[in-house]
Amino acid sequence: MAAEVLSAAGWRVDVFDAMPSVGRKFLMAGKGGMNLTHSEAADAFVSRYGKRAAAVGQWLRHFGADDVRTWAHRLGVDTFVGTSGRVFPTDMKAAPLLRAWLTRLRAGGVRLHVRHRWLGWLGWPEASPAQPGPLRFATPQGERLVQARAVVLALGGASWPQLGSDAAWVPWLREHGVDVAPLRPANAGFEIDWTPHMRERFAGHPVKSVTMALPDGTTRQGEFVISEHGIEGSLVYALCAPIRDAILAEGSARVYLDLLPDWPAQRVRDEVSRPRGSRSMASHLQSRLGIAGVKAGLLRECLSRDTFDDPAALAAGIKRLPLTLRRTRPIAEVISSAGGVTLEALDERLMARALPGVFFAGEMLDWEAPTGGYLLTACFASACVAAQGAAAYLETLRQASERY
């Protein structure tokens, strides 16, 4: 996206990618359906960026959700809004969009270089801090040096390192005075110490139509999936940041499930308290409340045996079932990462205050968002801001050279 903006502004652009082909993480993002953006109102959209909402909101002024759809349409890819409000290409695929995009970039003069892994700079001359040393790249033919007047770094975070985002850049930037917040898992699953029965019987089962609440009262409704290790899925990802931070601070986190969010608490108590005669409790819960399968398994897993002899306590458990989350899944396997280059280390154009001419975009910046199109939209938007900043910086250099 940065290359597209800079090329359109008339600058010669080279793109260097560590992988054998470009856009591999883009393709992975479309593996289950290419979620480009979201159709919700602007205020709600911006709020998804949590602590960084104000900053990301400024980026989105340059390239927001509507701009994403227009951009795709101009590449010949129609989009539609799904029932959840998410926006997808009509064929749900990423590959046709990427092919059309690369064709347009090449037609615009952008030169693509693959199997070029960035190794930092060959020095940064103290006598001329505004002119960095050459960029170092590891290539199959050996090390290559490239001198650039401006650089946009979009190196990703630390999730899916096999696709290129391995965070090797962190120490190099810190050495040059760029503040980098620790990288942490985002949109991650969490580990629970399941009993063998729960793990073997229900791993892979979806838990639908529930709400999840945090101790502070924050609540989201949706669905998630039982995994071999714990829980994952869209509802979990929506609350990932506060859960992760609680685990970091306290060693574990407690969340509460409402297994029947559409049922008033009194109705649940009334149905649980009805005489069940010779029926088992499992049959009673299924016939009176529709609780069976994985939901029944969660009740057995999380409540004591004595609770099932106390209708009031059982009803309370159905409406507020406690789950203790022990650990976040490893950062290498999660959807995205939080942390990265702090926005305070950059100016409003996303140029490093310590490194003139070096701009940053995408997931390597210190922000996060849940799944739903928010990640990709903000990556695009930050690239537009960085590219516009780089174009302005280059224009300043050109005018200065003309004067002298």
Short mmCIF file of N, CA and C in Angstrom, two decimals, residues 208-210 259-260 263 267-268 271-272 279 281-297 299 318:
data_model
loop_
_atom_site.label_atom_id
_atom_site.label_comp_id
_atom_site.label_asym_id
_atom_site.label_seq_id
_atom_site.Cartn_x
_atom_site.Cartn_y
_atom_site.Cartn_z
N LYS A 208 -21.76 -21.88 21.05
CA LYS A 208 -22.48 -20.81 20.37
C LYS A 208 -23.48 -20.11 21.27
N SER A 209 -23.77 -18.86 20.87
CA SER A 209 -24.82 -18.06 21.52
C SER A 209 -24.58 -17.95 23.02
N VAL A 210 -23.43 -17.43 23.39
CA VAL A 210 -23.10 -17.21 24.79
C VAL A 210 -22.56 -15.80 24.94
N LEU A 259 -24.38 -19.09 29.64
CA LEU A 259 -24.70 -20.09 28.63
C LEU A 259 -26.07 -19.89 28.01
N LEU A 260 -26.90 -19.08 28.64
CA LEU A 260 -28.24 -18.78 28.11
C LEU A 260 -28.48 -17.28 28.18
N TRP A 263 -32.03 -15.80 28.17
CA TRP A 263 -32.96 -16.22 29.22
C TRP A 263 -32.76 -15.35 30.47
N ARG A 267 -36.07 -17.11 35.00
CA ARG A 267 -36.59 -18.21 34.20
C ARG A 267 -35.67 -19.42 34.29
N VAL A 268 -34.36 -19.20 34.29
CA VAL A 268 -33.41 -20.30 34.42
C VAL A 268 -33.60 -20.99 35.76
N GLU A 271 -36.83 -23.12 35.74
CA GLU A 271 -36.74 -24.35 34.96
C GLU A 271 -35.84 -25.38 35.64
N VAL A 272 -34.73 -24.93 36.21
CA VAL A 272 -33.83 -25.86 36.90
C VAL A 272 -34.52 -26.46 38.12
N ARG A 279 -35.66 -38.72 35.88
CA ARG A 279 -34.73 -38.34 34.84
C ARG A 279 -33.39 -37.93 35.43
N MET A 281 -29.98 -35.56 35.65
CA MET A 281 -29.82 -34.11 35.55
C MET A 281 -29.49 -33.71 34.12
N ALA A 282 -28.71 -34.54 33.41
CA ALA A 282 -28.39 -34.22 32.02
C ALA A 282 -29.65 -34.16 31.16
N SER A 283 -30.55 -35.11 31.35
CA SER A 283 -31.81 -35.11 30.60
C SER A 283 -32.68 -33.92 30.99
N HIS A 284 -32.68 -33.60 32.28
CA HIS A 284 -33.47 -32.47 32.78
C HIS A 284 -33.00 -31.16 32.15
N LEU A 285 -31.69 -30.94 32.14
CA LEU A 285 -31.15 -29.70 31.58
C LEU A 285 -31.40 -29.61 30.08
N GLN A 286 -31.35 -30.73 29.41
CA GLN A 286 -31.59 -30.71 27.97
C GLN A 286 -33.05 -30.45 27.66
N SER A 287 -33.95 -31.09 28.38
CA SER A 287 -35.37 -30.94 28.06
C SER A 287 -35.92 -29.58 28.52
N ARG A 288 -35.47 -29.09 29.67
CA ARG A 288 -36.02 -27.85 30.21
C ARG A 288 -35.32 -26.60 29.69
N LEU A 289 -33.98 -26.69 29.45
CA LEU A 289 -33.22 -25.50 29.07
C LEU A 289 -32.47 -25.64 27.74
N GLY A 290 -32.51 -26.82 27.15
CA GLY A 290 -31.79 -27.01 25.89
C GLY A 290 -30.29 -27.07 26.05
N ILE A 291 -29.82 -27.32 27.27
CA ILE A 291 -28.38 -27.41 27.51
C ILE A 291 -27.94 -28.86 27.34
N ALA A 292 -27.06 -29.08 26.37
CA ALA A 292 -26.56 -30.43 26.08
C ALA A 292 -25.19 -30.29 25.45
N GLY A 293 -24.56 -31.40 25.18
CA GLY A 293 -23.30 -31.39 24.47
C GLY A 293 -22.22 -30.61 25.18
N VAL A 294 -21.58 -29.70 24.42
CA VAL A 294 -20.43 -28.99 24.96
C VAL A 294 -20.81 -28.06 26.12
N LYS A 295 -22.01 -27.48 26.09
CA LYS A 295 -22.42 -26.62 27.20
C LYS A 295 -22.60 -27.44 28.48
N ALA A 296 -23.19 -28.61 28.33
CA ALA A 296 -23.32 -29.49 29.50
C ALA A 296 -21.95 -29.92 29.99
N GLY A 297 -21.03 -30.17 29.03
CA GLY A 297 -19.68 -30.53 29.41
C GLY A 297 -18.98 -29.43 30.17
N LEU A 299 -20.43 -27.20 32.09
CA LEU A 299 -20.99 -27.17 33.44
C LEU A 299 -20.33 -28.22 34.32
N ILE A 318 -25.11 -21.56 35.48
CA ILE A 318 -25.48 -21.48 34.07
C ILE A 318 -25.39 -20.04 33.56
#
